[in-house]
Amino acid sequence: MTRVRLVTPLLMVVVLLMAACGQIDGLSDGSQTGIEAGEGQICGLNSSPSFAPSGIEKLDGGSNSLSGAGATFPAPIYSLWASEYKKATGVEVAYQSIGSGGGVKQISEQTVDFGASDAPMKDTELSKAKGGPVLHIPTVLGAVVPTYKLKGHGSGLKFTGEVLGKIFAGQITRWDDKEIVDLNPDAILPSLPIAVVHRSDGSGTTDIWTNYLTAASPSWVAALGGNDKSAGKEVAWPVGIGGKGNEGVSAAVGQTEGAIGYVELSFAIEQRLSVGWVKNRAGKFVQPCIATVTAAAQGAKIPDDLRFSIVDADGPDAYPVSGATWLLVYENQTDEAKAKTLVNFLAWIMDEGEMTASTLNYAPISTALRDKAVAKIKGIKLNGAPVAA
Amino acid sequence: MPKGKAKEVARAETSSLALQLSKKRRITGDAIFANLNRASGIAVIALLIAMIWFVLSEATPSLRHYGIFSFFHTRWAPSEASLASSSPNPYGIVQFIYGTAIVSIIAMVISVPVGVGVALFISEVCPKKLKKTLTTLTELLAAVPSVVYGFWGIAVLVPALRPAAGFMENTLAKIPGVGGFFEGPFFGFSILAASVVLSIMVLPTVIAISREVFSTVPRDHREAAIALGGTRWEVIRTAVLPYSRSGVVGASFLGLGRALGETIAVTMVIGNSVLGISWSILGQGATLASVIANEFTEANQPFHIESLFVAGFALMILTLVVNVIARVIVARMGAATGRAS
């Protein structure tokens, strides 16, 4: 008798464990590059960019290591670059992905050879940098995409900035709201409450997303109380569930029928999430993918200091919720060996690194941006004289 | 001199030398040991003071800028902070204190009865053969990393709770008085989910200590109860439980201590709403620990990091207060039940 009594609970435990295992799916490594293009979209298989050589020659006599710290978003591609660069040259590049804020802090305090950030440094931050003027070198582009869970609806629901703004401000609360239905006349949308999911941690992803909502949705700006409060790495979300990291947001969306959230494009592609198309300035609903992000960079105006924004950019195929990530280096270097290695590494990124960006679903920078970045690298100085030859 | 004798003499000499040496050694050994002990004791206290001092000093700029009392409101909106203005203070922490408290309390309400029940089963009811296995299994629960509990919360618990949404939103929410605690909409990620995950995490603590306590119940007490013709339940009720009450309370408070500070598992399922208090346990909330875990890496608003340290300091104080209360209660109950004999 006792044995039977104990077997049942044990069985229940086993069943529970099996249920747990069954639920955790979608964690496979999707190493496919590129996604299927929607109708009328320029997306497709990724291809490497065709850049002319940068013309920066490799310098001898450099140090055998570099240290960097900062943004988490480009960390996967930076570690790929670091390992490839080590294979090619033997130089060790140690990158700690501690967050953009940390990257700005560390380069300002001169505790690393380069910093990294998803948002350009503000003027107030630049004035605090201990080593003088800081150069912004864009490396790769990324995008933030709306992702949702609705039974029977895969990728391709259409949104405008204003509708997304109203959803995230809690002003559109149901999927069968007229404003969403009008954008998606062919889709049969359920009468379900919308569960909004946002990031709970401060993040460059949120920065790009809210900058876009601020640019495209007056309702969003009004709900948050003005331009200065409606965009940033963290905002006062009027509604919603907070998830930590891209994986926290996608888990919350994946577990909640009727949820909508936003994640990095590369994350969405790898996890094969359902993503929405967003209307750009040219009036086209654009499928997010590497080609449309690069198109956004081509349509954007780039200032000389390269502290640009490609949110809501012009261009017929520009995906509007796009952004860049930068390496931060001092214009005036003090250590000859480090300066040489730094220039070598940056030049290598521009010549070789960019070619592999799309294998990890990052968009390489546009040709125009790349030319400007190369000019910046050539401007790095040691005791007043350019380092690069 | 014959070889053997010489050896004996030598042995005698060495042994007396050894005796002297060992005496000396014992004395110096004692001294070293005593000093080492003293040093470790002092180091622990010094470490604690240093930590409190560090947290407080990191929080000071923000406390100075806004004033201590301005932190007592329920809106946390770093994006509204500016260097110039000190009023209103955008860093209210009352909702986090409430969140920390409510999540821990619900967790205890669930885990104490279950934990005590499991401990009673192991110590009083279960067949000897199973005792060891069950004990090890419950202890293994404590070895599961908290991030795994968080995973389990997202993958299993949240979907499992959702079917109950209708019942809670439509039935419980209509009960006058407490209905407000069950107001929808319920999306799964909630104060309730965090509490349930936490309750499982504190179970091993409650079980292990309760089990220990039950095993200290004197044989005489049990035998007296049995001699009076008590059933197993009556023995437990009249002999085991009264004797163990203070110990069980102590166990609960140790569990509560763990619950208050638990970070990552809670962060993963609580929904992280920082803008106010959700009285409904179906709504989203945040705790002192979760807001720090969420925002520390990218805290770049004015006084942001410093205000996170304020939250950290509040958490330290909260834990300290709970521990002191626990000690007082346990001491009182111990005195009341005459346990000290």
mmCIF file with all atom_site columns, N, CA, C and O in Angstrom, chain A residues 66-69 96 101-116 121 125-134 328-335 338 342 381:
data_model
loop_
_atom_site.group_PDB
_atom_site.id
_atom_site.type_symbol
_atom_site.label_atom_id
_atom_site.label_alt_id
_atom_site.label_comp_id
_atom_site.label_asym_id
_atom_site.label_entity_id
_atom_site.label_seq_id
_atom_site.pdbx_PDB_ins_code
_atom_site.Cartn_x
_atom_site.Cartn_y
_atom_site.Cartn_z
_atom_site.occupancy
_atom_site.B_iso_or_equiv
_atom_site.pdbx_formal_charge
_atom_site.auth_seq_id
_atom_site.auth_comp_id
_atom_site.auth_asym_id
_atom_site.auth_atom_id
_atom_site.pdbx_PDB_model_num
ATOM 1   N N  . LEU A 1 66  ? 44.563 44.241 -26.794 1.00 0.00 ? 66  LEU A N  1
ATOM 2   C CA . LEU A 1 66  ? 43.725 45.438 -26.712 1.00 0.00 ? 66  LEU A CA 1
ATOM 3   C C  . LEU A 1 66  ? 42.590 45.119 -25.757 1.00 0.00 ? 66  LEU A C  1
ATOM 4   O O  . LEU A 1 66  ? 42.128 43.980 -25.695 1.00 0.00 ? 66  LEU A O  1
ATOM 5   N N  . SER A 1 67  ? 42.125 46.134 -25.028 1.00 0.00 ? 67  SER A N  1
ATOM 6   C CA . SER A 1 67  ? 40.975 45.871 -24.175 1.00 0.00 ? 67  SER A CA 1
ATOM 7   C C  . SER A 1 67  ? 39.860 46.842 -24.514 1.00 0.00 ? 67  SER A C  1
ATOM 8   O O  . SER A 1 67  ? 40.106 48.003 -24.835 1.00 0.00 ? 67  SER A O  1
ATOM 9   N N  . GLY A 1 68  ? 38.645 46.331 -24.479 1.00 0.00 ? 68  GLY A N  1
ATOM 10  C CA . GLY A 1 68  ? 37.494 47.173 -24.768 1.00 0.00 ? 68  GLY A CA 1
ATOM 11  C C  . GLY A 1 68  ? 36.333 46.773 -23.888 1.00 0.00 ? 68  GLY A C  1
ATOM 12  O O  . GLY A 1 68  ? 36.307 45.674 -23.323 1.00 0.00 ? 68  GLY A O  1
ATOM 13  N N  . ALA A 1 69  ? 35.362 47.682 -23.760 1.00 0.00 ? 69  ALA A N  1
ATOM 14  C CA . ALA A 1 69  ? 34.196 47.371 -22.927 1.00 0.00 ? 69  ALA A CA 1
ATOM 15  C C  . ALA A 1 69  ? 33.021 48.203 -23.396 1.00 0.00 ? 69  ALA A C  1
ATOM 16  O O  . ALA A 1 69  ? 33.205 49.307 -23.921 1.00 0.00 ? 69  ALA A O  1
ATOM 17  N N  . GLN A 1 96  ? 34.662 43.237 -22.956 1.00 0.00 ? 96  GLN A N  1
ATOM 18  C CA . GLN A 1 96  ? 33.692 42.923 -21.904 1.00 0.00 ? 96  GLN A CA 1
ATOM 19  C C  . GLN A 1 96  ? 32.373 43.598 -22.251 1.00 0.00 ? 96  GLN A C  1
ATOM 20  O O  . GLN A 1 96  ? 32.314 44.811 -22.403 1.00 0.00 ? 96  GLN A O  1
ATOM 21  N N  . GLY A 1 101 ? 26.390 52.190 -21.125 1.00 0.00 ? 101 GLY A N  1
ATOM 22  C CA . GLY A 1 101 ? 26.709 53.165 -20.078 1.00 0.00 ? 101 GLY A CA 1
ATOM 23  C C  . GLY A 1 101 ? 28.088 52.887 -19.499 1.00 0.00 ? 101 GLY A C  1
ATOM 24  O O  . GLY A 1 101 ? 28.910 53.787 -19.328 1.00 0.00 ? 101 GLY A O  1
ATOM 25  N N  . GLY A 1 102 ? 28.354 51.616 -19.246 1.00 0.00 ? 102 GLY A N  1
ATOM 26  C CA . GLY A 1 102 ? 29.648 51.194 -18.715 1.00 0.00 ? 102 GLY A CA 1
ATOM 27  C C  . GLY A 1 102 ? 30.770 51.469 -19.706 1.00 0.00 ? 102 GLY A C  1
ATOM 28  O O  . GLY A 1 102 ? 31.869 51.866 -19.328 1.00 0.00 ? 102 GLY A O  1
ATOM 29  N N  . GLY A 1 103 ? 30.489 51.272 -21.002 1.00 0.00 ? 103 GLY A N  1
ATOM 30  C CA . GLY A 1 103 ? 31.490 51.523 -22.027 1.00 0.00 ? 103 GLY A CA 1
ATOM 31  C C  . GLY A 1 103 ? 31.900 52.985 -22.063 1.00 0.00 ? 103 GLY A C  1
ATOM 32  O O  . GLY A 1 103 ? 33.084 53.317 -22.119 1.00 0.00 ? 103 GLY A O  1
ATOM 33  N N  . VAL A 1 104 ? 30.895 53.866 -21.995 1.00 0.00 ? 104 VAL A N  1
ATOM 34  C CA . VAL A 1 104 ? 31.169 55.308 -21.991 1.00 0.00 ? 104 VAL A CA 1
ATOM 35  C C  . VAL A 1 104 ? 31.979 55.682 -20.743 1.00 0.00 ? 104 VAL A C  1
ATOM 36  O O  . VAL A 1 104 ? 32.966 56.418 -20.814 1.00 0.00 ? 104 VAL A O  1
ATOM 37  N N  . LYS A 1 105 ? 31.590 55.114 -19.614 1.00 0.00 ? 105 LYS A N  1
ATOM 38  C CA . LYS A 1 105 ? 32.283 55.407 -18.360 1.00 0.00 ? 105 LYS A CA 1
ATOM 39  C C  . LYS A 1 105 ? 33.744 54.977 -18.434 1.00 0.00 ? 105 LYS A C  1
ATOM 40  O O  . LYS A 1 105 ? 34.647 55.713 -18.067 1.00 0.00 ? 105 LYS A O  1
ATOM 41  N N  . GLN A 1 106 ? 33.956 53.740 -18.930 1.00 0.00 ? 106 GLN A N  1
ATOM 42  C CA . GLN A 1 106 ? 35.319 53.202 -18.924 1.00 0.00 ? 106 GLN A CA 1
ATOM 43  C C  . GLN A 1 106 ? 36.245 53.937 -19.887 1.00 0.00 ? 106 GLN A C  1
ATOM 44  O O  . GLN A 1 106 ? 37.405 54.165 -19.561 1.00 0.00 ? 106 GLN A O  1
ATOM 45  N N  . ILE A 1 107 ? 35.732 54.320 -21.067 1.00 0.00 ? 107 ILE A N  1
ATOM 46  C CA . ILE A 1 107 ? 36.618 55.047 -21.983 1.00 0.00 ? 107 ILE A CA 1
ATOM 47  C C  . ILE A 1 107 ? 36.869 56.451 -21.426 1.00 0.00 ? 107 ILE A C  1
ATOM 48  O O  . ILE A 1 107 ? 37.963 56.988 -21.537 1.00 0.00 ? 107 ILE A O  1
ATOM 49  N N  . SER A 1 108 ? 35.876 57.027 -20.761 1.00 0.00 ? 108 SER A N  1
ATOM 50  C CA . SER A 1 108 ? 36.068 58.351 -20.162 1.00 0.00 ? 108 SER A CA 1
ATOM 51  C C  . SER A 1 108 ? 37.135 58.312 -19.082 1.00 0.00 ? 108 SER A C  1
ATOM 52  O O  . SER A 1 108 ? 37.903 59.249 -18.913 1.00 0.00 ? 108 SER A O  1
ATOM 53  N N  . GLU A 1 109 ? 37.177 57.205 -18.342 1.00 0.00 ? 109 GLU A N  1
ATOM 54  C CA . GLU A 1 109 ? 38.159 57.051 -17.262 1.00 0.00 ? 109 GLU A CA 1
ATOM 55  C C  . GLU A 1 109 ? 39.487 56.502 -17.770 1.00 0.00 ? 109 GLU A C  1
ATOM 56  O O  . GLU A 1 109 ? 40.393 56.247 -16.990 1.00 0.00 ? 109 GLU A O  1
ATOM 57  N N  . GLN A 1 110 ? 39.567 56.230 -19.073 1.00 0.00 ? 110 GLN A N  1
ATOM 58  C CA . GLN A 1 110 ? 40.765 55.689 -19.712 1.00 0.00 ? 110 GLN A CA 1
ATOM 59  C C  . GLN A 1 110 ? 41.195 54.340 -19.154 1.00 0.00 ? 110 GLN A C  1
ATOM 60  O O  . GLN A 1 110 ? 42.383 54.039 -19.082 1.00 0.00 ? 110 GLN A O  1
ATOM 61  N N  . THR A 1 111 ? 40.234 53.521 -18.729 1.00 0.00 ? 111 THR A N  1
ATOM 62  C CA . THR A 1 111 ? 40.594 52.202 -18.210 1.00 0.00 ? 111 THR A CA 1
ATOM 63  C C  . THR A 1 111 ? 40.565 51.133 -19.294 1.00 0.00 ? 111 THR A C  1
ATOM 64  O O  . THR A 1 111 ? 40.906 49.994 -19.040 1.00 0.00 ? 111 THR A O  1
ATOM 65  N N  . VAL A 1 112 ? 40.128 51.494 -20.507 1.00 0.00 ? 112 VAL A N  1
ATOM 66  C CA . VAL A 1 112 ? 40.144 50.545 -21.632 1.00 0.00 ? 112 VAL A CA 1
ATOM 67  C C  . VAL A 1 112 ? 40.728 51.247 -22.857 1.00 0.00 ? 112 VAL A C  1
ATOM 68  O O  . VAL A 1 112 ? 40.844 52.470 -22.886 1.00 0.00 ? 112 VAL A O  1
ATOM 69  N N  . ASP A 1 113 ? 41.111 50.436 -23.870 1.00 0.00 ? 113 ASP A N  1
ATOM 70  C CA . ASP A 1 113 ? 41.660 51.031 -25.095 1.00 0.00 ? 113 ASP A CA 1
ATOM 71  C C  . ASP A 1 113 ? 40.563 51.542 -26.007 1.00 0.00 ? 113 ASP A C  1
ATOM 72  O O  . ASP A 1 113 ? 40.764 52.464 -26.781 1.00 0.00 ? 113 ASP A O  1
ATOM 73  N N  . PHE A 1 114 ? 39.393 50.866 -25.950 1.00 0.00 ? 114 PHE A N  1
ATOM 74  C CA . PHE A 1 114 ? 38.257 51.407 -26.695 1.00 0.00 ? 114 PHE A CA 1
ATOM 75  C C  . PHE A 1 114 ? 36.972 51.118 -25.937 1.00 0.00 ? 114 PHE A C  1
ATOM 76  O O  . PHE A 1 114 ? 36.859 50.129 -25.216 1.00 0.00 ? 114 PHE A O  1
ATOM 77  N N  . GLY A 1 115 ? 36.015 52.021 -26.100 1.00 0.00 ? 115 GLY A N  1
ATOM 78  C CA . GLY A 1 115 ? 34.704 51.815 -25.512 1.00 0.00 ? 115 GLY A CA 1
ATOM 79  C C  . GLY A 1 115 ? 33.747 51.416 -26.621 1.00 0.00 ? 115 GLY A C  1
ATOM 80  O O  . GLY A 1 115 ? 34.117 51.393 -27.800 1.00 0.00 ? 115 GLY A O  1
ATOM 81  N N  . ALA A 1 116 ? 32.519 51.069 -26.233 1.00 0.00 ? 116 ALA A N  1
ATOM 82  C CA . ALA A 1 116 ? 31.522 50.730 -27.247 1.00 0.00 ? 116 ALA A CA 1
ATOM 83  C C  . ALA A 1 116 ? 30.168 51.151 -26.722 1.00 0.00 ? 116 ALA A C  1
ATOM 84  O O  . ALA A 1 116 ? 29.886 51.006 -25.536 1.00 0.00 ? 116 ALA A O  1
ATOM 85  N N  . MET A 1 121 ? 27.838 59.373 -27.713 1.00 0.00 ? 121 MET A N  1
ATOM 86  C CA . MET A 1 121 ? 28.029 60.092 -26.450 1.00 0.00 ? 121 MET A CA 1
ATOM 87  C C  . MET A 1 121 ? 27.409 61.475 -26.539 1.00 0.00 ? 121 MET A C  1
ATOM 88  O O  . MET A 1 121 ? 27.486 62.138 -27.563 1.00 0.00 ? 121 MET A O  1
ATOM 89  N N  . GLU A 1 125 ? 28.792 64.223 -21.810 1.00 0.00 ? 125 GLU A N  1
ATOM 90  C CA . GLU A 1 125 ? 29.669 63.066 -21.566 1.00 0.00 ? 125 GLU A CA 1
ATOM 91  C C  . GLU A 1 125 ? 31.035 63.286 -22.228 1.00 0.00 ? 125 GLU A C  1
ATOM 92  O O  . GLU A 1 125 ? 32.068 62.966 -21.648 1.00 0.00 ? 125 GLU A O  1
ATOM 93  N N  . LEU A 1 126 ? 31.009 63.859 -23.440 1.00 0.00 ? 126 LEU A N  1
ATOM 94  C CA . LEU A 1 126 ? 32.260 64.104 -24.160 1.00 0.00 ? 126 LEU A CA 1
ATOM 95  C C  . LEU A 1 126 ? 33.156 65.049 -23.381 1.00 0.00 ? 126 LEU A C  1
ATOM 96  O O  . LEU A 1 126 ? 34.369 64.874 -23.329 1.00 0.00 ? 126 LEU A O  1
ATOM 97  N N  . SER A 1 127 ? 32.543 66.047 -22.748 1.00 0.00 ? 127 SER A N  1
ATOM 98  C CA . SER A 1 127 ? 33.350 67.034 -22.031 1.00 0.00 ? 127 SER A CA 1
ATOM 99  C C  . SER A 1 127 ? 34.002 66.427 -20.794 1.00 0.00 ? 127 SER A C  1
ATOM 100 O O  . SER A 1 127 ? 34.965 66.963 -20.265 1.00 0.00 ? 127 SER A O  1
ATOM 101 N N  . LYS A 1 128 ? 33.486 65.286 -20.342 1.00 0.00 ? 128 LYS A N  1
ATOM 102 C CA . LYS A 1 128 ? 34.066 64.660 -19.147 1.00 0.00 ? 128 LYS A CA 1
ATOM 103 C C  . LYS A 1 128 ? 35.145 63.630 -19.466 1.00 0.00 ? 128 LYS A C  1
ATOM 104 O O  . LYS A 1 128 ? 35.751 63.073 -18.559 1.00 0.00 ? 128 LYS A O  1
ATOM 105 N N  . ALA A 1 129 ? 35.336 63.334 -20.769 1.00 0.00 ? 129 ALA A N  1
ATOM 106 C CA . ALA A 1 129 ? 36.321 62.311 -21.138 1.00 0.00 ? 129 ALA A CA 1
ATOM 107 C C  . ALA A 1 129 ? 37.726 62.802 -20.806 1.00 0.00 ? 129 ALA A C  1
ATOM 108 O O  . ALA A 1 129 ? 38.129 63.880 -21.239 1.00 0.00 ? 129 ALA A O  1
ATOM 109 N N  . LYS A 1 130 ? 38.462 62.007 -20.040 1.00 0.00 ? 130 LYS A N  1
ATOM 110 C CA . LYS A 1 130 ? 39.749 62.464 -19.520 1.00 0.00 ? 130 LYS A CA 1
ATOM 111 C C  . LYS A 1 130 ? 40.835 62.556 -20.577 1.00 0.00 ? 130 LYS A C  1
ATOM 112 O O  . LYS A 1 130 ? 41.804 63.276 -20.409 1.00 0.00 ? 130 LYS A O  1
ATOM 113 N N  . GLY A 1 131 ? 40.682 61.786 -21.675 1.00 0.00 ? 131 GLY A N  1
ATOM 114 C CA . GLY A 1 131 ? 41.757 61.749 -22.670 1.00 0.00 ? 131 GLY A CA 1
ATOM 115 C C  . GLY A 1 131 ? 41.533 62.663 -23.861 1.00 0.00 ? 131 GLY A C  1
ATOM 116 O O  . GLY A 1 131 ? 42.134 62.473 -24.901 1.00 0.00 ? 131 GLY A O  1
ATOM 117 N N  . GLY A 1 132 ? 40.641 63.661 -23.742 1.00 0.00 ? 132 GLY A N  1
ATOM 118 C CA . GLY A 1 132 ? 40.421 64.584 -24.842 1.00 0.00 ? 132 GLY A CA 1
ATOM 119 C C  . GLY A 1 132 ? 39.315 64.126 -25.779 1.00 0.00 ? 132 GLY A C  1
ATOM 120 O O  . GLY A 1 132 ? 38.449 63.354 -25.398 1.00 0.00 ? 132 GLY A O  1
ATOM 121 N N  . PRO A 1 133 ? 39.389 64.621 -27.052 1.00 0.00 ? 133 PRO A N  1
ATOM 122 C CA . PRO A 1 133 ? 38.304 64.335 -28.003 1.00 0.00 ? 133 PRO A CA 1
ATOM 123 C C  . PRO A 1 133 ? 38.145 62.834 -28.256 1.00 0.00 ? 133 PRO A C  1
ATOM 124 O O  . PRO A 1 133 ? 39.135 62.112 -28.359 1.00 0.00 ? 133 PRO A O  1
ATOM 125 N N  . VAL A 1 134 ? 36.883 62.395 -28.335 1.00 0.00 ? 134 VAL A N  1
ATOM 126 C CA . VAL A 1 134 ? 36.583 60.978 -28.579 1.00 0.00 ? 134 VAL A CA 1
ATOM 127 C C  . VAL A 1 134 ? 36.019 60.834 -29.988 1.00 0.00 ? 134 VAL A C  1
ATOM 128 O O  . VAL A 1 134 ? 35.167 61.617 -30.401 1.00 0.00 ? 134 VAL A O  1
ATOM 129 N N  . LEU A 1 328 ? 34.264 53.624 -29.457 1.00 0.00 ? 328 LEU A N  1
ATOM 130 C CA . LEU A 1 328 ? 34.696 54.939 -28.990 1.00 0.00 ? 328 LEU A CA 1
ATOM 131 C C  . LEU A 1 328 ? 36.199 54.902 -28.737 1.00 0.00 ? 328 LEU A C  1
ATOM 132 O O  . LEU A 1 328 ? 36.664 54.088 -27.935 1.00 0.00 ? 328 LEU A O  1
ATOM 133 N N  . VAL A 1 329 ? 36.936 55.742 -29.452 1.00 0.00 ? 329 VAL A N  1
ATOM 134 C CA . VAL A 1 329 ? 38.392 55.767 -29.242 1.00 0.00 ? 329 VAL A CA 1
ATOM 135 C C  . VAL A 1 329 ? 38.859 57.220 -29.128 1.00 0.00 ? 329 VAL A C  1
ATOM 136 O O  . VAL A 1 329 ? 38.237 58.132 -29.670 1.00 0.00 ? 329 VAL A O  1
ATOM 137 N N  . TYR A 1 330 ? 39.966 57.409 -28.406 1.00 0.00 ? 330 TYR A N  1
ATOM 138 C CA . TYR A 1 330 ? 40.506 58.760 -28.283 1.00 0.00 ? 330 TYR A CA 1
ATOM 139 C C  . TYR A 1 330 ? 41.234 59.151 -29.560 1.00 0.00 ? 330 TYR A C  1
ATOM 140 O O  . TYR A 1 330 ? 41.962 58.336 -30.150 1.00 0.00 ? 330 TYR A O  1
ATOM 141 N N  . GLU A 1 331 ? 41.016 60.409 -29.963 1.00 0.00 ? 331 GLU A N  1
ATOM 142 C CA . GLU A 1 331 ? 41.706 60.901 -31.157 1.00 0.00 ? 331 GLU A CA 1
ATOM 143 C C  . GLU A 1 331 ? 43.211 60.980 -30.890 1.00 0.00 ? 331 GLU A C  1
ATOM 144 O O  . GLU A 1 331 ? 44.015 60.657 -31.743 1.00 0.00 ? 331 GLU A O  1
ATOM 145 N N  . ASN A 1 332 ? 43.573 61.412 -29.685 1.00 0.00 ? 332 ASN A N  1
ATOM 146 C CA . ASN A 1 332 ? 44.988 61.560 -29.347 1.00 0.00 ? 332 ASN A CA 1
ATOM 147 C C  . ASN A 1 332 ? 45.442 60.411 -28.455 1.00 0.00 ? 332 ASN A C  1
ATOM 148 O O  . ASN A 1 332 ? 45.066 60.329 -27.291 1.00 0.00 ? 332 ASN A O  1
ATOM 149 N N  . GLN A 1 333 ? 46.252 59.535 -29.032 1.00 0.00 ? 333 GLN A N  1
ATOM 150 C CA . GLN A 1 333 ? 46.757 58.390 -28.287 1.00 0.00 ? 333 GLN A CA 1
ATOM 151 C C  . GLN A 1 333 ? 48.080 58.747 -27.618 1.00 0.00 ? 333 GLN A C  1
ATOM 152 O O  . GLN A 1 333 ? 48.791 59.640 -28.075 1.00 0.00 ? 333 GLN A O  1
ATOM 153 N N  . THR A 1 334 ? 48.401 58.052 -26.532 1.00 0.00 ? 334 THR A N  1
ATOM 154 C CA . THR A 1 334 ? 49.637 58.373 -25.814 1.00 0.00 ? 334 THR A CA 1
ATOM 155 C C  . THR A 1 334 ? 50.639 57.228 -25.835 1.00 0.00 ? 334 THR A C  1
ATOM 156 O O  . THR A 1 334 ? 51.829 57.440 -25.668 1.00 0.00 ? 334 THR A O  1
ATOM 157 N N  . ASP A 1 335 ? 50.147 55.997 -26.050 1.00 0.00 ? 335 ASP A N  1
ATOM 158 C CA . ASP A 1 335 ? 51.036 54.825 -26.034 1.00 0.00 ? 335 ASP A CA 1
ATOM 159 C C  . ASP A 1 335 ? 51.219 54.360 -27.466 1.00 0.00 ? 335 ASP A C  1
ATOM 160 O O  . ASP A 1 335 ? 50.267 53.990 -28.148 1.00 0.00 ? 335 ASP A O  1
ATOM 161 N N  . LYS A 1 338 ? 50.127 50.620 -28.339 1.00 0.00 ? 338 LYS A N  1
ATOM 162 C CA . LYS A 1 338 ? 48.669 50.462 -28.282 1.00 0.00 ? 338 LYS A CA 1
ATOM 163 C C  . LYS A 1 338 ? 48.013 51.169 -29.467 1.00 0.00 ? 338 LYS A C  1
ATOM 164 O O  . LYS A 1 338 ? 47.079 50.656 -30.079 1.00 0.00 ? 338 LYS A O  1
ATOM 165 N N  . LEU A 1 342 ? 45.588 49.492 -32.179 1.00 0.00 ? 342 LEU A N  1
ATOM 166 C CA . LEU A 1 342 ? 44.212 49.977 -32.268 1.00 0.00 ? 342 LEU A CA 1
ATOM 167 C C  . LEU A 1 342 ? 43.872 50.323 -33.716 1.00 0.00 ? 342 LEU A C  1
ATOM 168 O O  . LEU A 1 342 ? 42.831 49.910 -34.247 1.00 0.00 ? 342 LEU A O  1
ATOM 169 N N  . LYS A 1 381 ? 45.714 60.110 -33.811 1.00 0.00 ? 381 LYS A N  1
ATOM 170 C CA . LYS A 1 381 ? 47.062 60.690 -33.739 1.00 0.00 ? 381 LYS A CA 1
ATOM 171 C C  . LYS A 1 381 ? 47.839 60.179 -32.533 1.00 0.00 ? 381 LYS A C  1
ATOM 172 O O  . LYS A 1 381 ? 47.267 59.803 -31.516 1.00 0.00 ? 381 LYS A O  1
#
